[in-house]
Amino acid sequence: MSPRRSSTEAGQTRAAILARGVEVASVEGLEGLTIGRLAADLGLSKSGLLGHFGSKEALQLAVVDAAAERFFRETATDEVGISPGLPRLRAMCEAWISHVEREVFPGGCFFTAAASEYDDRNGPVRDAVAGLVGLWERDLRLHVRLAVADGDLPAGTDPDQVVFELVGHMLALNHALRLHRDPGATFRARRAIDSRLASPRASLPTNRAMSPVVTSGDHRATSPA
Amino acid sequence: MSPRRSSTEAGQTRAAILARGVEVASVEGLEGLTIGRLAADLGLSKSGLLGHFGSKEALQLAVVDAAAERFFRETATDEVGISPGLPRLRAMCEAWISHVEREVFPGGCFFTAAASEYDDRNGPVRDAVAGLVGLWERDLRLHVRLAVADGDLPAGTDPDQVVFELVGHMLALNHALRLHRDPGATFRARRAIDSRLASPRASLPTNRAMSPVVTSGDHRATSPA
DNA sequence: CCTACCGATCGGTAGG
DNA sequence: CCTACCGATCGGTAGG
């Protein structure tokens, strides 16, 4: 009694499949996301669901993309007037913490779970996950560089080192929250990130008073290390 | 032509199953470890393999225990004359780095993968994984406390905070190594750990000269915060 | 979007 | 430790 829907209805169905798929995959993994289970959750037949994607792998890729869209929307910090460089870096970290704290994905960070599940495999799903995680880390690195150029992080700071450590604090938070169910870890993550990003001028008030306040978007490095 | 082996032969078979099971699970996950595949790898029948454990869950628990035995053997630092406190803490971190660098488990850190796979589930496998990870972190925390008591870390240091950050650096290393296949991360992990554990007296040589060298096992905290 | 089906594989059992 | 089997579920297809 429900065959051949219109294309707008089909689009809604597809969106519903992806929304549910992201939820299920964040908890059970992208491999644990089975077509039959997902179809049953949504009151569809398996072939009805599969018709939207063609194969399980295509479904997984669509779910990864939908999760990325959600993640970047929830952690967006570029539309709220936050200056590039250290302020944006702090805001990105805080947005990440917030998104696991609010359980935007019911299983914690979607990409932490997907990365761990696929990091030892090959193929399009692994590539998609690695690429999207790389985008996030590249953005962090950009703002570390700007922070150094602004003098908000010490000259000579290695951006890759800072990103490595910030990502570590995020992974540690997801780990403590999900495995140990320890909400106190949220405080520790914020503290770790704050101390890693502590401004060198915070303890040098004379220098701080002389440094220009950054409000514009002009961020050409004047003296990179 | 190979029924009813002796009990020593059965023990060897069981050990071979577990050794292979740990390898497979570290790459494919504990759920991806299927009885049929494992039996085929070892030239056994499914029921022959299952006879050693009784159920898949029992097999998974035995594999987790075997992985723990392996992990704690590979990261053991208590038999080589390394003093408790900061030296042991450093040695534990270095042993952890080394075990992922050497690929003791073909998929990187077994417990990082297992934790991520099971952290949103309930049941004995999750409990076993969480308990074993907790043991490792508890041991780290013990030596952080001793390091503080020895004056090798600043008085007032929060042990949970230090363990959180050290675990983060380990997770970040596993992440970079497995997902991004970036061997340079090993250097960054060592650097991050070194700077987190930098002795406060290293930059205060006058104090350092006055502090006793720790070689004994007597580690009662004299002035905890 | 459905029903009806496919071969393959899953965990597990019976019986020896 | 084996063969022989079980029902359930997997991803996927045919045909409408």
Coordinates of C-alpha atoms (C1' of nucleotides) in Angstrom, one line a residue:
Chain A
M1 CA 0.0 0.0 0.0
S2 CA 3.1 2.3 -0.1
P3 CA 4.9 1.8 -3.3
R4 CA 6.4 4.4 -5.7
R5 CA 6.5 7.5 -3.5
S6 CA 7.2 10.9 -4.9
S7 CA 10.8 12.1 -5.0
T8 CA 10.3 14.5 -2.1
E9 CA 8.9 11.7 -0.1
A10 CA 11.8 9.5 -1.1
G11 CA 14.2 12.2 0.0
Q12 CA 12.5 12.3 3.4
T13 CA 12.8 8.6 3.7
R14 CA 16.4 8.7 2.7
A15 CA 17.0 11.4 5.4
A16 CA 15.3 9.3 8.0
I17 CA 17.4 6.3 7.1
L18 CA 20.6 8.3 7.4
A19 CA 19.5 9.9 10.7
R20 CA 18.8 6.5 12.2
G21 CA 21.8 5.0 10.6
V22 CA 24.1 7.6 12.2
E23 CA 22.6 6.8 15.6
V24 CA 22.9 3.1 15.3
A25 CA 26.4 3.2 13.8
S26 CA 27.7 5.5 16.6
V27 CA 26.8 2.8 19.1
E28 CA 27.1 -0.5 17.2
G29 CA 29.7 0.5 14.7
L30 CA 29.5 0.9 10.9
E31 CA 29.8 -2.9 10.4
G32 CA 27.2 -3.6 13.1
L33 CA 24.8 -1.3 11.1
T34 CA 22.9 -4.1 9.3
I35 CA 20.4 -3.4 6.5
G36 CA 17.8 -5.7 8.1
R37 CA 17.9 -4.1 11.5
L38 CA 17.9 -0.6 10.1
A39 CA 14.9 -1.4 7.8
A40 CA 13.0 -2.9 10.8
D41 CA 13.7 0.2 12.9
L42 CA 12.1 2.3 10.2
G43 CA 9.3 0.0 9.2
L44 CA 10.8 -0.6 5.7
S45 CA 11.6 -3.7 3.9
K46 CA 15.3 -4.5 3.4
S47 CA 15.1 -4.1 -0.4
G48 CA 13.2 -0.9 0.0
L49 CA 16.0 0.5 2.2
L50 CA 18.7 -0.8 0.0
G51 CA 17.1 0.7 -3.1
H52 CA 18.2 4.1 -1.7
F53 CA 21.8 3.3 -1.7
G54 CA 22.5 0.1 -3.7
S55 CA 24.9 -1.7 -1.4
K56 CA 25.9 -1.8 2.3
E57 CA 29.1 0.0 1.5
A58 CA 27.3 2.8 -0.2
L59 CA 25.0 3.0 2.8
Q60 CA 28.0 3.2 5.1
L61 CA 29.5 6.0 3.1
A62 CA 26.3 7.9 3.1
V63 CA 26.1 7.5 6.9
V64 CA 29.7 8.7 7.3
D65 CA 28.8 11.8 5.2
A66 CA 25.7 12.4 7.2
A67 CA 27.7 12.1 10.5
A68 CA 30.3 14.6 9.1
E69 CA 27.6 17.0 8.2
R70 CA 26.2 16.8 11.7
F71 CA 29.6 17.0 13.3
F72 CA 30.7 20.1 11.5
R73 CA 27.4 21.8 12.0
E74 CA 27.5 21.1 15.8
T75 CA 31.1 22.2 16.1
A76 CA 31.0 25.2 13.7
T77 CA 32.7 28.2 15.2
D78 CA 33.2 30.3 12.0
E79 CA 29.9 32.1 12.0
V80 CA 29.7 33.5 15.4
G81 CA 32.3 36.2 15.2
I82 CA 35.1 34.3 16.9
S83 CA 38.5 35.5 15.8
P84 CA 40.7 33.0 13.9
G85 CA 43.8 31.9 15.8
L86 CA 43.8 31.2 19.6
P87 CA 40.1 32.2 20.2
R88 CA 38.9 30.0 17.4
L89 CA 41.2 27.1 18.5
R90 CA 39.7 27.4 22.0
A91 CA 36.2 27.6 20.6
M92 CA 36.8 24.5 18.5
C93 CA 38.0 22.5 21.4
E94 CA 35.1 23.7 23.6
A95 CA 32.6 22.8 20.8
W96 CA 34.1 19.3 20.6
I97 CA 33.8 18.8 24.3
S98 CA 30.3 20.1 24.2
H99 CA 29.3 17.8 21.4
V100 CA 30.3 14.7 23.4
E101 CA 28.9 16.1 26.6
R102 CA 25.5 16.7 25.0
E103 CA 25.7 13.3 23.3
V104 CA 25.0 14.7 19.9
F105 CA 25.8 11.1 18.8
P106 CA 24.5 8.6 21.3
G107 CA 27.7 6.7 21.3
G108 CA 30.0 9.6 21.9
C109 CA 32.3 10.9 19.1
F110 CA 31.2 9.2 15.9
F111 CA 34.5 9.6 14.2
T112 CA 36.6 8.3 17.1
A113 CA 34.5 5.1 17.0
A114 CA 34.6 4.9 13.2
A115 CA 38.3 5.6 13.1
S116 CA 39.1 2.8 15.6
E117 CA 36.8 0.4 13.8
Y118 CA 38.3 1.0 10.3
D119 CA 41.9 2.1 11.0
D120 CA 43.3 -1.4 10.2
R121 CA 41.2 -2.0 7.0
N122 CA 41.4 -0.7 3.5
G123 CA 38.7 0.7 1.2
P124 CA 36.4 3.6 0.6
V125 CA 34.9 3.7 4.2
R126 CA 38.3 3.9 5.8
D127 CA 39.4 6.6 3.3
A128 CA 36.3 8.6 4.0
V129 CA 36.7 8.4 7.7
A130 CA 40.4 9.2 7.6
G131 CA 39.8 12.1 5.2
L132 CA 37.1 13.7 7.4
V133 CA 39.2 13.3 10.6
G134 CA 42.1 14.9 8.7
L135 CA 39.9 17.9 7.8
W136 CA 39.2 18.5 11.4
E137 CA 42.8 18.2 12.4
R138 CA 43.9 20.4 9.5
D139 CA 41.6 23.1 10.7
L140 CA 43.0 22.8 14.2
R141 CA 46.5 23.1 12.8
L142 CA 45.6 26.2 10.8
H143 CA 44.4 28.0 13.9
V144 CA 47.5 26.9 15.9
R145 CA 49.6 28.5 13.2
L146 CA 47.6 31.7 13.4
A147 CA 47.9 31.7 17.1
V148 CA 51.6 31.5 16.9
A149 CA 51.7 34.2 14.3
D150 CA 49.7 36.4 16.6
G151 CA 52.0 35.8 19.4
D152 CA 49.3 34.0 21.4
L153 CA 51.4 30.8 21.4
P154 CA 55.1 30.8 21.9
A155 CA 57.3 31.5 18.8
G156 CA 58.8 28.2 17.6
T157 CA 55.7 26.2 18.6
D158 CA 55.3 23.1 16.5
P159 CA 51.7 23.1 15.2
D160 CA 51.7 19.3 14.7
Q161 CA 52.8 18.8 18.3
V162 CA 50.0 21.0 19.6
V163 CA 47.4 19.3 17.4
F164 CA 48.7 15.9 18.5
E165 CA 48.2 16.8 22.2
L166 CA 44.8 18.5 21.7
V167 CA 43.5 15.5 19.8
G168 CA 44.9 13.3 22.6
H169 CA 42.9 15.3 25.2
M170 CA 39.7 14.8 23.1
L171 CA 40.4 11.1 22.7
A172 CA 41.0 10.8 26.4
L173 CA 37.8 12.5 27.2
N174 CA 35.8 10.3 24.9
H175 CA 37.5 7.3 26.4
A176 CA 36.9 8.3 30.0
L177 CA 33.3 9.2 29.3
R178 CA 32.3 6.1 27.3
L179 CA 34.5 3.3 28.9
H180 CA 34.7 4.5 32.5
R181 CA 31.5 6.6 32.5
D182 CA 33.4 9.2 34.4
P183 CA 31.8 12.6 33.9
G184 CA 34.6 14.2 35.9
A185 CA 36.8 13.7 32.8
T186 CA 35.0 16.7 31.2
F187 CA 36.6 19.0 33.7
R188 CA 40.0 17.4 33.2
A189 CA 39.8 17.7 29.4
R190 CA 39.0 21.4 29.7
R191 CA 41.9 21.9 32.2
A192 CA 44.3 20.0 30.0
I193 CA 43.4 22.0 26.9
D194 CA 43.5 25.3 28.8
S195 CA 47.0 24.6 30.1
R196 CA 48.2 23.5 26.7
L197 CA 46.9 26.7 25.2
A198 CA 47.9 29.0 28.1
S199 CA 48.9 32.3 26.6
P200 CA 52.6 33.0 27.1
R201 CA 51.7 36.6 27.8
A202 CA 49.2 35.7 30.5
S203 CA 52.1 35.5 32.9
L204 CA 53.8 38.5 31.3
P205 CA 51.3 41.4 31.8
T206 CA 53.8 44.0 30.5
N207 CA 54.0 42.3 27.1
R208 CA 50.3 41.6 27.0
A209 CA 49.5 45.3 27.4
M210 CA 51.6 46.0 24.3
S211 CA 50.2 43.3 22.1
P212 CA 47.4 44.3 19.7
V213 CA 44.0 42.8 20.2
V214 CA 43.1 40.6 17.3
T215 CA 39.6 41.2 15.9
S216 CA 40.1 41.2 12.1
G217 CA 40.6 38.3 9.8
D218 CA 44.0 39.4 8.5
H219 CA 46.3 36.7 9.7
R220 CA 49.5 36.7 7.6
A221 CA 52.3 35.3 9.7
T222 CA 54.8 38.0 10.2
S223 CA 57.6 36.0 11.8
P224 CA 57.0 32.2 11.5
A225 CA 59.6 29.9 13.1
Chain B
M1 CA 42.0 -39.0 12.2
S2 CA 42.7 -36.6 15.1
P3 CA 40.0 -37.1 17.7
R4 CA 40.4 -37.2 21.5
R5 CA 43.8 -35.6 22.0
S6 CA 45.6 -35.8 25.3
S7 CA 45.1 -33.0 27.8
T8 CA 48.6 -31.5 27.1
E9 CA 47.8 -31.5 23.4
A10 CA 44.4 -29.9 24.1
G11 CA 46.2 -27.2 26.1
Q12 CA 48.5 -26.5 23.2
T13 CA 45.5 -26.3 20.8
R14 CA 43.8 -23.9 23.2
A15 CA 46.9 -21.8 23.4
A16 CA 47.1 -21.7 19.6
I17 CA 43.5 -20.7 19.3
L18 CA 44.0 -17.8 21.8
A19 CA 47.2 -16.6 20.1
R20 CA 45.5 -16.5 16.7
G21 CA 42.3 -15.1 18.3
V22 CA 44.2 -12.2 19.9
E23 CA 45.8 -11.3 16.5
V24 CA 42.5 -11.5 14.6
A25 CA 40.6 -9.5 17.2
S26 CA 43.2 -6.8 17.4
V27 CA 42.5 -6.1 13.7
E28 CA 38.9 -7.1 13.1
G29 CA 37.5 -6.5 16.5
L30 CA 36.2 -8.9 19.1
E31 CA 32.8 -9.2 17.3
G32 CA 34.5 -9.7 14.0
L33 CA 36.3 -12.7 15.5
T34 CA 34.1 -15.4 14.2
I35 CA 34.3 -19.1 15.2
G36 CA 34.2 -20.3 11.7
R37 CA 37.0 -18.1 10.5
L38 CA 39.2 -18.8 13.5
A39 CA 38.6 -22.5 13.1
A40 CA 39.5 -22.4 9.4
D41 CA 42.7 -20.4 10.2
L42 CA 43.8 -23.2 12.5
G43 CA 42.6 -26.2 10.5
L44 CA 39.9 -27.1 13.1
S45 CA 36.2 -27.7 12.8
K46 CA 34.0 -25.0 14.3
S47 CA 32.6 -27.4 16.9
G48 CA 36.2 -28.6 17.7
L49 CA 37.2 -25.0 18.5
L50 CA 34.0 -24.2 20.3
G51 CA 34.5 -27.2 22.5
H52 CA 37.4 -25.4 24.2
F53 CA 35.3 -22.5 25.3
G54 CA 31.6 -23.3 25.1
S55 CA 30.3 -20.1 23.5
K56 CA 31.5 -17.2 21.5
E57 CA 31.3 -14.9 24.6
A58 CA 33.5 -17.3 26.6
L59 CA 36.0 -17.3 23.6
Q60 CA 36.0 -13.5 23.6
L61 CA 36.6 -13.4 27.3
A62 CA 39.5 -15.9 27.0
V63 CA 40.9 -13.8 24.1
V64 CA 40.7 -10.6 26.2
D65 CA 42.5 -12.4 29.1
A66 CA 45.2 -13.7 26.7
A67 CA 45.7 -10.2 25.3
A68 CA 46.0 -8.8 28.8
E69 CA 48.6 -11.4 29.7
R70 CA 50.5 -10.4 26.7
F71 CA 50.1 -6.7 27.2
F72 CA 51.2 -6.8 30.8
R73 CA 54.2 -9.0 29.9
E74 CA 55.3 -6.7 27.2
T75 CA 54.9 -3.5 29.3
A76 CA 56.3 -4.9 32.5
T77 CA 58.7 -2.5 34.2
D78 CA 58.7 -3.9 37.8
E79 CA 61.4 -6.6 37.4
V80 CA 64.2 -4.6 35.9
G81 CA 65.3 -2.5 38.9
I82 CA 63.4 0.7 37.9
S83 CA 62.5 2.8 40.9
P84 CA 58.8 3.3 41.6
G85 CA 57.6 6.9 41.1
L86 CA 58.8 9.0 38.2
P87 CA 61.3 6.5 36.8
R88 CA 58.7 3.8 36.7
L89 CA 56.1 6.1 35.3
R90 CA 58.4 7.1 32.4
A91 CA 59.3 3.5 31.8
M92 CA 55.6 2.5 31.7
C93 CA 54.9 5.2 29.1
E94 CA 58.0 4.2 27.1
A95 CA 57.0 0.5 27.3
W96 CA 53.5 1.4 26.0
I97 CA 54.9 3.4 23.1
S98 CA 57.3 0.6 22.3
H99 CA 54.6 -2.0 22.3
V100 CA 52.6 -0.2 19.6
E101 CA 55.8 0.7 17.7
R102 CA 56.8 -2.9 17.6
E103 CA 53.2 -4.0 16.7
V104 CA 53.0 -6.5 19.5
F105 CA 49.4 -6.7 18.4
P106 CA 49.1 -6.4 14.6
G107 CA 46.2 -3.8 15.0
G108 CA 48.0 -1.5 17.4
C109 CA 46.9 -1.3 21.0
F110 CA 44.5 -4.2 21.6
F111 CA 42.7 -2.5 24.5
T112 CA 42.2 0.8 22.8
A113 CA 40.4 -1.0 20.0
A114 CA 38.4 -3.3 22.4
A115 CA 37.5 -0.3 24.6
S116 CA 36.2 1.6 21.6
E117 CA 34.2 -1.4 20.3
Y118 CA 32.6 -2.3 23.6
D119 CA 32.3 1.0 25.5
D120 CA 28.7 1.5 24.6
R121 CA 27.6 -2.1 25.3
N122 CA 26.9 -4.0 28.5
G123 CA 28.0 -7.4 29.6
P124 CA 31.0 -9.4 30.7
V125 CA 33.2 -8.5 27.7
R126 CA 32.8 -4.8 28.3
D127 CA 33.4 -5.3 32.1
A128 CA 36.5 -7.3 31.4
V129 CA 37.9 -4.7 29.0
A130 CA 37.1 -1.8 31.3
G131 CA 38.5 -3.6 34.3
L132 CA 41.8 -4.3 32.6
V133 CA 42.2 -0.8 31.2
G134 CA 41.4 0.4 34.7
L135 CA 44.2 -1.7 36.2
W136 CA 46.7 -0.1 33.8
E137 CA 45.5 3.4 34.7
R138 CA 45.5 2.7 38.4
D139 CA 49.1 1.6 38.1
L140 CA 50.0 4.8 36.3
R141 CA 48.2 6.8 39.0
L142 CA 50.1 5.0 41.8
H143 CA 53.4 6.0 40.3
V144 CA 52.2 9.6 39.7
R145 CA 51.4 9.8 43.4
L146 CA 54.8 8.4 44.3
A147 CA 56.5 10.9 42.0
V148 CA 54.7 13.7 43.7
A149 CA 55.6 12.4 47.1
D150 CA 59.3 12.2 46.0
G151 CA 59.1 15.8 44.8
D152 CA 59.6 14.6 41.2
L153 CA 56.3 16.2 40.2
P154 CA 55.1 19.5 41.7
A155 CA 53.3 19.3 45.1
G156 CA 49.6 19.7 44.6
T157 CA 49.7 17.8 41.3
D158 CA 46.4 16.1 40.6
P159 CA 47.2 12.4 39.8
D160 CA 44.0 11.9 37.9
Q161 CA 44.8 14.9 35.8
V162 CA 48.2 13.6 34.9
V163 CA 46.9 10.1 34.1
F164 CA 44.2 11.6 32.0
E165 CA 46.8 13.5 29.9
L166 CA 49.2 10.6 29.7
V167 CA 46.5 8.3 28.5
G168 CA 45.5 11.0 26.0
H169 CA 49.0 11.0 24.6
M170 CA 48.9 7.2 24.2
L171 CA 45.5 7.3 22.5
A172 CA 46.7 10.1 20.2
L173 CA 49.7 7.9 19.2
N174 CA 47.6 4.9 18.5
H175 CA 45.2 7.1 16.5
A176 CA 47.9 8.7 14.4
L177 CA 49.8 5.5 13.8
R178 CA 46.7 3.4 12.8
L179 CA 44.4 5.9 11.1
H180 CA 46.9 8.3 9.6
R181 CA 49.8 5.8 9.3
D182 CA 52.1 8.6 10.5
P183 CA 55.2 7.2 12.1
G184 CA 56.3 10.8 13.1
A185 CA 53.6 10.6 15.8
T186 CA 55.9 8.4 17.9
F187 CA 58.3 11.3 18.3
R188 CA 55.4 13.6 19.2
A189 CA 54.1 11.2 21.8
R190 CA 57.5 10.9 23.5
R191 CA 57.8 14.7 23.5
A192 CA 54.3 15.2 24.9
I193 CA 55.0 12.7 27.7
D194 CA 58.4 14.1 28.4
S195 CA 57.1 17.7 28.8
R196 CA 54.1 16.6 30.9
L197 CA 56.5 14.7 33.2
A198 CA 59.3 17.3 33.2
S199 CA 60.8 17.5 36.6
P200 CA 60.2 20.8 38.4
R201 CA 63.7 20.6 39.7
A202 CA 65.2 20.2 36.3
S203 CA 65.0 24.0 35.9
L204 CA 65.9 24.6 39.6
P205 CA 69.4 23.0 39.9
T206 CA 69.9 24.3 43.4
N207 CA 66.9 22.4 44.6
R208 CA 67.8 19.3 42.6
A209 CA 71.2 19.1 44.2
M210 CA 69.5 19.0 47.6
S211 CA 67.0 16.3 46.8
P212 CA 67.7 12.7 47.7
V213 CA 68.1 10.2 44.9
V214 CA 65.3 7.7 45.1
T215 CA 66.5 4.1 44.9
S216 CA 64.6 2.2 47.6
G217 CA 61.0 1.0 47.5
D218 CA 59.9 3.1 50.5
H219 CA 57.4 5.5 49.2
R220 CA 55.1 6.8 51.9
A221 CA 53.8 10.2 51.0
T222 CA 55.2 12.7 53.4
S223 CA 53.2 15.8 52.4
P224 CA 50.3 15.0 50.0
A225 CA 48.2 17.8 48.8
Chain C
dC1 C1' 8.4 1.1 -2.2
dC2 C1' 6.9 -4.2 -1.9
dT3 C1' 7.1 -9.8 -1.7
dA4 C1' 9.7 -13.6 -2.5
dC5 C1' 13.6 -15.4 -2.9
dC6 C1' 19.1 -16.6 -3.2
dG7 C1' 23.7 -18.6 -1.3
dA8 C1' 26.7 -17.8 2.4
dT9 C1' 27.7 -17.4 7.0
dC10 C1' 26.5 -16.7 11.8
dG11 C1' 26.5 -19.2 16.7
dG12 C1' 25.4 -23.3 18.4
dT13 C1' 23.9 -28.6 19.2
dA14 C1' 23.6 -33.8 18.7
dG15 C1' 26.0 -37.6 18.7
dG16 C1' 30.0 -40.0 18.4
Chain D
dC1 C1' 38.6 -33.7 18.3
dC2 C1' 35.1 -35.0 14.1
dT3 C1' 30.6 -34.9 10.8
dA4 C1' 26.2 -33.5 10.2
dC5 C1' 23.0 -30.7 11.2
dC6 C1' 19.8 -26.6 13.2
dG7 C1' 17.3 -21.9 12.8
dA8 C1' 18.5 -17.1 12.2
dT9 C1' 20.5 -13.6 9.9
dC10 C1' 23.7 -11.6 6.6
dG11 C1' 24.0 -8.7 1.9
dG12 C1' 21.9 -8.8 -2.2
dT13 C1' 18.7 -9.8 -6.5
dA14 C1' 14.4 -10.6 -9.5
dG15 C1' 10.4 -8.8 -10.7
dG16 C1' 6.8 -6.0 -10.1

